[in-house]
Tab-separated table of N, CA and C and ligand atoms in Angstrom:
chain	number	residue	atom	x	y	z
A	1	MET	N	-5.401	5.269	16.370
A	1	MET	CA	-3.876	4.080	17.271
A	1	MET	C	-2.690	4.623	16.686
A	2	ALA	N	-1.795	3.798	18.201
A	2	ALA	CA	-0.780	5.079	18.038
A	2	ALA	C	0.203	3.615	17.054
A	3	TYR	N	0.941	4.205	16.321
A	3	TYR	CA	2.079	3.893	15.515
A	3	TYR	C	2.515	2.705	15.644
A	4	ASN	N	2.779	1.190	15.243
A	4	ASN	CA	3.381	0.724	16.297
A	4	ASN	C	5.114	0.518	15.445
A	5	ASP	N	6.457	0.727	16.000
A	5	ASP	CA	7.552	0.626	14.550
A	5	ASP	C	8.137	-0.600	14.593
A	6	GLN	N	7.251	-1.313	15.118
A	6	GLN	CA	7.316	-3.521	15.116
A	6	GLN	C	7.181	-3.273	13.856
A	7	ASN	N	6.417	-2.674	12.957
A	7	ASN	CA	4.776	-3.667	12.687
A	7	ASN	C	5.978	-3.992	11.515
A	8	ILE	N	5.769	-4.978	10.211
A	8	ILE	CA	6.696	-5.780	9.625
A	8	ILE	C	6.700	-5.156	7.852
A	9	PHE	N	6.032	-3.450	7.742
A	9	PHE	CA	6.775	-2.263	6.854
A	9	PHE	C	7.361	-1.309	7.272
A	10	ALA	N	7.346	-1.628	8.918
A	10	ALA	CA	8.570	-0.567	9.116
A	10	ALA	C	10.329	-1.450	9.524
A	11	LYS	N	9.935	-2.533	9.348
A	11	LYS	CA	10.874	-3.186	9.381
A	11	LYS	C	11.181	-2.880	7.612
A	12	ILE	N	10.219	-3.627	6.521
A	12	ILE	CA	11.258	-3.211	6.011
A	12	ILE	C	12.384	-2.212	5.524
A	13	LEU	N	10.924	-1.340	6.275
A	13	LEU	CA	11.605	0.673	5.359
A	13	LEU	C	13.454	0.717	5.787
A	14	ARG	N	12.732	-0.216	7.152
A	14	ARG	CA	14.820	0.165	7.834
A	14	ARG	C	15.659	-0.692	7.042
A	15	GLY	N	15.350	-2.281	6.623
A	15	GLY	CA	15.822	-2.665	5.516
A	15	GLY	C	16.491	-4.365	6.647
A	16	GLU	N	15.502	-4.172	7.755
A	16	GLU	CA	15.485	-5.784	8.911
A	16	GLU	C	14.641	-6.520	8.216
A	17	ILE	N	14.415	-6.653	7.057
A	17	ILE	CA	12.660	-7.368	5.798
A	17	ILE	C	12.879	-7.466	4.873
A	18	PRO	N	13.315	-8.056	4.360
A	18	PRO	CA	14.001	-8.392	2.420
A	18	PRO	C	12.303	-7.428	2.389
A	19	CYS	N	13.253	-7.694	1.282
A	19	CYS	CA	11.416	-7.290	0.235
A	19	CYS	C	11.586	-7.068	-1.513
A	20	ASP	N	11.493	-7.491	-1.927
A	20	ASP	CA	11.662	-7.168	-3.729
A	20	ASP	C	10.712	-6.369	-4.242
A	21	LYS	N	11.599	-4.782	-4.155
A	21	LYS	CA	11.518	-3.398	-4.671
A	21	LYS	C	10.793	-3.524	-6.538
A	22	VAL	N	10.072	-1.882	-6.132
A	22	VAL	CA	9.699	-1.972	-7.643
A	22	VAL	C	10.115	-0.748	-7.224
A	23	TYR	N	10.414	0.286	-6.382
A	23	TYR	CA	9.928	1.228	-7.175
A	23	TYR	C	10.668	2.259	-5.860
A	24	GLU	N	11.073	3.182	-5.701
A	24	GLU	CA	11.313	3.655	-4.624
A	24	GLU	C	11.758	5.788	-5.052
A	25	ASN	N	11.282	6.149	-3.818
A	25	ASN	CA	11.686	8.058	-3.541
A	25	ASN	C	11.246	8.493	-2.718
A	26	ASP	N	11.803	9.443	-2.175
A	26	ASP	CA	12.108	9.951	-0.057
A	26	ASP	C	10.973	9.698	0.741
A	27	TYR	N	9.809	9.570	-0.595
A	27	TYR	CA	8.711	9.705	0.843
A	27	TYR	C	8.046	8.404	0.123
A	28	ALA	N	7.805	6.814	0.015
A	28	ALA	CA	7.670	5.929	-0.583
A	28	ALA	C	8.147	4.600	-1.160
A	29	LEU	N	7.842	3.661	-1.136
A	29	LEU	CA	8.786	3.113	-1.539
A	29	LEU	C	7.543	1.598	-1.858
A	30	ALA	N	8.362	0.532	-3.130
A	30	ALA	CA	6.746	-0.417	-2.734
A	30	ALA	C	7.831	-1.052	-3.511
A	31	PHE	N	6.856	-2.238	-3.177
A	31	PHE	CA	7.403	-3.754	-3.508
A	31	PHE	C	6.397	-4.666	-3.886
A	32	ARG	N	6.613	-5.964	-4.322
A	32	ARG	CA	5.580	-6.680	-4.803
A	32	ARG	C	4.856	-7.430	-3.269
A	33	ASP	N	3.640	-7.723	-3.570
A	33	ASP	CA	3.686	-8.255	-2.117
A	33	ASP	C	3.885	-9.901	-1.640
A	34	ILE	N	3.868	-10.658	-0.229
A	34	ILE	CA	4.905	-11.326	-0.384
A	34	ILE	C	3.964	-12.623	-0.936
A	35	ALA	N	2.549	-12.730	-0.797
A	35	ALA	CA	0.985	-13.915	-1.313
A	35	ALA	C	0.884	-12.502	-2.159
A	36	PRO	N	0.465	-12.497	-3.724
A	36	PRO	CA	0.014	-12.053	-4.690
A	36	PRO	C	-1.220	-12.758	-4.603
A	37	GLN	N	-2.341	-11.711	-5.230
A	37	GLN	CA	-4.082	-12.762	-5.506
A	37	GLN	C	-3.846	-12.022	-6.535
A	38	THR	N	-3.287	-11.471	-7.034
A	38	THR	CA	-3.736	-10.906	-8.302
A	38	THR	C	-1.901	-11.276	-9.591
A	39	PRO	N	-2.280	-12.159	-10.915
A	39	PRO	CA	-0.494	-11.568	-11.163
A	39	PRO	C	0.530	-9.820	-11.279
A	40	VAL	N	-0.519	-9.667	-10.937
A	40	VAL	CA	0.132	-8.408	-10.531
A	40	VAL	C	0.372	-7.305	-8.988
A	41	HIS	N	0.618	-7.309	-8.388
A	41	HIS	CA	-0.219	-7.318	-6.666
A	41	HIS	C	1.228	-6.271	-5.416
A	42	VAL	N	1.392	-5.095	-6.633
A	42	VAL	CA	2.488	-4.308	-5.436
A	42	VAL	C	2.103	-3.328	-4.237
A	43	LEU	N	2.436	-3.737	-3.929
A	43	LEU	CA	2.272	-2.199	-1.951
A	43	LEU	C	3.028	-1.582	-1.918
A	44	VAL	N	2.229	-0.132	-2.176
A	44	VAL	CA	3.207	0.672	-2.008
A	44	VAL	C	2.577	1.469	-0.780
A	45	ILE	N	4.080	2.390	-0.656
A	45	ILE	CA	3.711	2.675	1.112
A	45	ILE	C	4.381	4.255	2.157
A	46	PRO	N	3.516	5.156	2.658
A	46	PRO	CA	4.678	5.378	3.017
A	46	PRO	C	5.776	5.795	3.549
A	47	LYS	N	7.299	6.741	3.814
A	47	LYS	CA	7.882	6.334	4.377
A	47	LYS	C	7.911	6.946	5.960
A	48	GLY	N	7.070	7.283	6.007
A	48	GLY	CA	6.827	7.563	7.144
A	48	GLY	C	5.634	6.607	8.620
A	49	PRO	N	5.550	7.516	9.520
A	49	PRO	CA	4.611	6.352	11.128
A	49	PRO	C	2.932	6.697	10.483
A	50	TYR	N	3.133	6.189	9.263
A	50	TYR	CA	1.238	5.864	9.593
A	50	TYR	C	0.347	5.488	9.731
A	51	VAL	N	-0.813	5.304	10.048
A	51	VAL	CA	-1.049	3.721	10.672
A	51	VAL	C	-2.089	3.719	8.735
A	52	SER	N	-2.528	4.059	8.961
A	52	SER	CA	-3.394	4.774	7.672
A	52	SER	C	-3.957	5.229	6.938
A	53	TYR	N	-4.913	5.210	5.535
A	53	TYR	CA	-5.097	6.235	4.373
A	53	TYR	C	-5.358	7.604	5.409
A	54	VAL	N	-6.166	7.505	5.801
A	54	VAL	CA	-6.919	8.460	7.249
A	54	VAL	C	-5.389	8.814	8.068
A	55	GLU	N	-5.137	8.620	8.487
A	55	GLU	CA	-3.910	8.755	9.134
A	55	GLU	C	-3.147	10.070	8.466
A	56	PHE	N	-3.167	9.167	7.047
A	56	PHE	CA	-1.299	9.866	6.417
A	56	PHE	C	-2.463	10.934	5.868
A	57	SER	N	-3.517	10.862	5.353
A	57	SER	CA	-4.102	12.254	4.660
A	57	SER	C	-4.238	13.660	5.211
A	58	GLU	N	-4.218	12.856	6.940
A	58	GLU	CA	-4.692	14.162	7.854
A	58	GLU	C	-2.964	14.463	7.801
A	59	GLN	N	-2.288	13.560	8.447
A	59	GLN	CA	-1.221	14.636	8.976
A	59	GLN	C	0.617	14.326	8.224
A	60	ALA	N	0.245	13.851	7.341
A	60	ALA	CA	1.189	13.893	6.424
A	60	ALA	C	1.306	15.264	5.729
A	61	SER	N	2.029	15.999	5.417
A	61	SER	CA	2.889	16.958	4.653
A	61	SER	C	2.186	16.667	3.571
A	62	ASP	N	2.092	17.951	2.812
A	62	ASP	CA	1.648	18.263	1.474
A	62	ASP	C	2.640	17.796	0.595
A	63	VAL	N	4.658	17.976	0.695
A	63	VAL	CA	5.811	17.273	0.521
A	63	VAL	C	5.818	15.250	0.071
A	64	GLU	N	5.515	15.159	0.905
A	64	GLU	CA	4.717	13.543	1.872
A	64	GLU	C	3.885	12.892	0.876
A	65	LEU	N	2.441	14.047	0.717
A	65	LEU	CA	1.304	13.426	0.052
A	65	LEU	C	1.050	13.589	-1.809
A	66	ALA	N	2.330	14.897	-1.714
A	66	ALA	CA	2.516	14.347	-3.238
A	66	ALA	C	3.529	13.152	-3.839
A	67	GLY	N	4.689	13.265	-2.764
A	67	GLY	CA	5.799	12.460	-3.731
A	67	GLY	C	4.970	10.615	-3.247
A	68	PHE	N	4.486	10.241	-2.495
A	68	PHE	CA	3.613	9.099	-2.732
A	68	PHE	C	2.292	9.437	-3.644
A	69	MET	N	2.654	10.427	-4.279
A	69	MET	CA	1.317	9.886	-5.399
A	69	MET	C	2.070	9.592	-6.632
A	70	ARG	N	3.452	10.445	-6.285
A	70	ARG	CA	4.330	10.309	-7.647
A	70	ARG	C	4.794	9.552	-7.724
A	71	ALA	N	4.486	8.953	-6.790
A	71	ALA	CA	5.299	7.656	-6.708
A	71	ALA	C	4.429	6.071	-7.152
A	72	VAL	N	3.110	6.320	-6.756
A	72	VAL	CA	2.242	4.692	-7.210
A	72	VAL	C	1.894	5.461	-8.838
A	73	GLY	N	2.268	6.884	-8.934
A	73	GLY	CA	1.990	6.562	-10.996
A	73	GLY	C	3.472	6.365	-11.359
A	74	ALA	N	4.383	6.201	-10.241
A	74	ALA	CA	5.785	5.890	-10.939
A	74	ALA	C	5.761	4.341	-11.344
A	75	VAL	N	5.005	3.978	-10.546
A	75	VAL	CA	4.944	2.448	-10.014
A	75	VAL	C	3.961	1.304	-11.412
A	76	ALA	N	2.383	2.772	-12.053
A	76	ALA	CA	2.493	2.191	-13.120
A	76	ALA	C	3.089	1.972	-13.785
A	77	ALA	N	3.826	3.880	-14.079
A	77	ALA	CA	4.234	2.988	-14.953
A	77	ALA	C	5.885	1.854	-15.451
A	78	GLU	N	5.988	1.977	-14.439
A	78	GLU	CA	7.107	0.986	-13.709
A	78	GLU	C	6.878	-0.346	-14.650
A	79	LEU	N	5.404	-1.167	-14.314
A	79	LEU	CA	4.541	-2.243	-14.472
A	79	LEU	C	4.246	-2.126	-15.456
A	80	GLY	N	4.387	-1.367	-16.515
A	80	GLY	CA	3.104	-1.388	-17.417
A	80	GLY	C	2.326	-1.820	-17.714
A	81	ILE	N	1.213	-0.807	-16.484
A	81	ILE	CA	0.546	-1.507	-16.378
A	81	ILE	C	-1.290	-0.909	-16.433
A	82	ALA	N	-0.498	0.266	-17.394
A	82	ALA	CA	-2.145	1.800	-17.181
A	82	ALA	C	-2.723	0.940	-17.896
A	83	GLU	N	-2.592	0.698	-19.577
A	83	GLU	CA	-2.909	0.548	-20.445
A	83	GLU	C	-4.114	-0.734	-20.279
A	84	ALA	N	-3.793	-1.752	-19.821
A	84	ALA	CA	-4.546	-2.990	-20.172
A	84	ALA	C	-5.512	-2.850	-18.467
A	85	GLY	N	-5.477	-1.782	-17.300
A	85	GLY	CA	-6.283	-1.683	-16.678
A	85	GLY	C	-5.403	-1.972	-15.148
A	86	SER	N	-6.020	-1.613	-14.264
A	86	SER	CA	-5.736	-1.349	-13.167
A	86	SER	C	-6.865	-1.816	-11.341
A	87	ARG	N	-5.966	-1.323	-10.810
A	87	ARG	CA	-7.099	-1.093	-9.095
A	87	ARG	C	-6.127	-0.849	-8.408
A	88	ILE	N	-6.443	0.459	-7.435
A	88	ILE	CA	-5.486	0.742	-6.200
A	88	ILE	C	-6.537	-0.022	-5.139
A	89	LEU	N	-6.645	0.040	-3.065
A	89	LEU	CA	-6.611	0.507	-2.727
A	89	LEU	C	-6.438	0.124	-2.115
A	90	SER	N	-7.154	0.655	-0.766
A	90	SER	CA	-6.463	0.528	0.759
A	90	SER	C	-6.869	-0.003	1.506
A	91	ASN	N	-6.461	-1.436	2.532
A	91	ASN	CA	-7.857	-1.790	3.716
A	91	ASN	C	-7.631	-1.090	4.610
A	92	GLN	N	-9.055	-0.668	5.692
A	92	GLN	CA	-8.614	0.169	7.064
A	92	GLN	C	-9.028	0.183	7.490
A	93	GLY	N	-8.652	0.020	9.032
A	93	GLY	CA	-9.528	-0.798	10.367
A	93	GLY	C	-10.150	-2.130	10.245
A	94	GLU	N	-10.406	-2.049	11.193
A	94	GLU	CA	-11.707	-4.131	11.434
A	94	GLU	C	-12.365	-4.027	10.420
A	95	ASP	N	-13.156	-3.205	9.943
A	95	ASP	CA	-14.432	-3.524	8.292
A	95	ASP	C	-13.348	-3.405	7.475
A	96	GLY	N	-12.152	-2.812	7.685
A	96	GLY	CA	-12.155	-3.406	5.888
A	96	GLY	C	-10.452	-3.671	6.284
A	97	HIS	N	-10.625	-4.976	7.632
A	97	HIS	CA	-9.480	-6.396	7.190
A	97	HIS	C	-7.688	-5.818	6.975
A	98	GLN	N	-8.477	-4.423	7.290
A	98	GLN	CA	-6.617	-4.148	7.588
A	98	GLN	C	-5.693	-4.714	8.744
A	99	GLU	N	-4.076	-5.466	8.144
A	99	GLU	CA	-3.856	-6.346	9.330
A	99	GLU	C	-2.357	-5.593	8.997
A	100	VAL	N	-1.377	-5.331	8.376
A	100	VAL	CA	-0.229	-4.332	8.812
A	100	VAL	C	-0.402	-3.011	9.075
A	101	PRO	N	-0.232	-2.255	10.250
A	101	PRO	CA	-1.050	-0.980	10.723
A	101	PRO	C	-0.241	-0.244	10.637
A	102	HIS	N	0.295	-0.244	8.841
A	102	HIS	CA	1.220	0.802	8.472
A	102	HIS	C	0.765	1.154	6.440
A	103	PHE	N	-0.140	2.808	6.739
A	103	PHE	CA	-0.634	2.114	5.538
A	103	PHE	C	0.013	1.832	3.944
A	104	HIS	N	-1.013	1.207	3.049
A	104	HIS	CA	-0.776	0.794	1.930
A	104	HIS	C	-1.376	0.880	1.459
A	105	LEU	N	-0.482	1.380	0.146
A	105	LEU	CA	-1.808	0.538	-1.582
A	105	LEU	C	-1.707	-0.210	-2.092
A	106	HIS	N	-2.432	-1.697	-2.377
A	106	HIS	CA	-2.836	-2.080	-2.950
A	106	HIS	C	-2.475	-2.010	-4.452
A	107	MET	N	-1.901	-1.853	-4.923
A	107	MET	CA	-2.311	-1.878	-7.021
A	107	MET	C	-2.652	-3.334	-7.447
A	108	LEU	N	-3.416	-3.227	-8.470
A	108	LEU	CA	-3.302	-4.956	-8.354
A	108	LEU	C	-3.860	-4.329	-10.317
A	109	ALA	N	-2.818	-5.347	-10.226
A	109	ALA	CA	-3.046	-5.750	-12.683
A	109	ALA	C	-2.929	-6.895	-13.040
A	110	GLY	N	-2.499	-7.510	-14.204
A	110	GLY	CA	-2.962	-8.917	-14.649
A	110	GLY	C	-2.680	-8.641	-15.658
A	111	LYS	N	-4.811	-8.514	-14.508
A	111	LYS	CA	-5.547	-9.851	-15.614
A	111	LYS	C	-7.215	-9.294	-15.689
A	112	ASN	N	-8.318	-8.937	-15.870
A	112	ASN	CA	-9.200	-9.052	-15.600
A	112	ASN	C	-10.404	-9.021	-14.104
A	113	LEU	N	-9.745	-7.611	-13.994
A	113	LEU	CA	-9.802	-8.210	-12.011
A	113	LEU	C	-11.819	-8.159	-11.604
A	114	GLY	N	-12.830	-7.992	-12.677
A	114	GLY	CA	-14.185	-8.037	-12.351
A	114	GLY	C	-14.731	-6.868	-11.705
A	115	ARG	N	-15.476	-6.778	-11.458
A	115	ARG	CA	-16.960	-5.995	-10.191
A	115	ARG	C	-15.171	-6.022	-8.934
A	116	MET	N	-15.103	-4.162	-8.689
A	116	MET	CA	-15.560	-3.909	-7.784
A	116	MET	C	-14.853	-4.979	-6.552
A	117	ILE	N	-16.569	-4.757	-6.187
A	117	ILE	CA	-16.607	-5.747	-4.873
A	117	ILE	C	-17.840	-6.834	-5.617
A	118	LYS	N	-18.450	-7.594	-4.445
A	118	LYS	CA	-19.966	-8.373	-4.478
A	118	LYS	C	-21.144	-7.215	-4.426
A	119	PRO	N	-21.952	-7.664	-4.499
A	119	PRO	CA	-23.110	-6.630	-3.985
A	119	PRO	C	-22.709	-6.894	-3.280
A	120	ILE	N	-24.283	-5.808	-2.738
A	120	ILE	CA	-24.449	-4.840	-1.331
A	120	ILE	C	-24.768	-6.284	-0.064
A	121	ASP	N	-24.174	-6.987	0.429
A	121	ASP	CA	-24.961	-8.346	1.440
A	121	ASP	C	-25.802	-7.118	2.809
A	122	LYS	N	-26.472	-7.197	2.597
A	122	LYS	CA	-27.378	-6.133	3.066
A	122	LYS	C	-27.308	-7.663	4.787
B	1	5GP	P1	-3.518	-5.660	4.616
B	1	5GP	O1	-4.939	-6.385	4.841
B	1	5GP	O2	-2.920	-4.802	5.933
B	1	5GP	O3	-4.470	-4.597	3.456
B	1	5GP	O4	-2.677	-5.798	3.143
B	1	5GP	C1	-1.491	-6.127	3.873
B	1	5GP	C2	-0.662	-6.891	3.319
B	1	5GP	O5	1.161	-7.413	2.993
B	1	5GP	C3	-1.193	-8.475	2.726
B	1	5GP	O6	-1.739	-8.164	1.514
B	1	5GP	C4	-0.061	-9.850	2.604
B	1	5GP	O7	0.360	-10.343	1.590
B	1	5GP	C5	0.941	-8.754	2.535
B	1	5GP	N1	2.590	-8.997	3.183
B	1	5GP	C6	2.290	-9.101	4.637
B	1	5GP	N2	3.560	-9.112	5.149
B	1	5GP	C7	4.732	-9.331	4.553
B	1	5GP	C8	5.790	-9.235	3.767
B	1	5GP	O8	6.798	-9.410	5.266
B	1	5GP	N3	6.449	-8.964	2.602
B	1	5GP	C9	5.038	-9.151	1.963
B	1	5GP	N4	6.231	-8.063	0.451
B	1	5GP	N5	3.790	-8.741	1.672
B	1	5GP	C10	4.155	-9.168	2.895
């Protein structure tokens, strides 16, 4: 899928739309989700134009990949969530119900999150 620079996270990166920033480095920006699904719900996005984790993994440089994952750890430290526990996930494509076409990780914490997903519904 071609990257559309009019998506909401591209606008946040350009400063056209405000966000509740948690952390930023040269390669990533982390901010609180506007509709949190857990007490702590932070989104981490790369600064480069990648639609999904698949594209990011395939196309980003080693420096971008490292900078992004370092940011994830820094966010966990900033939020103080590692000891109690947390979850990261990334929705991708239609089956994954990805709504915003700019790769992002959801960082979820602040309560017992239960099992990862419901038992498989065949
Ligand atoms: P997705 O379904 O693409 O994995 O998740 C997109 C997430 O972006 C949703 O959890 C939604 O609440 C969040 N979101 C959508 N628009 C905005 C916005 O303008 N600001 C912030 N902070 N989060 C947003």
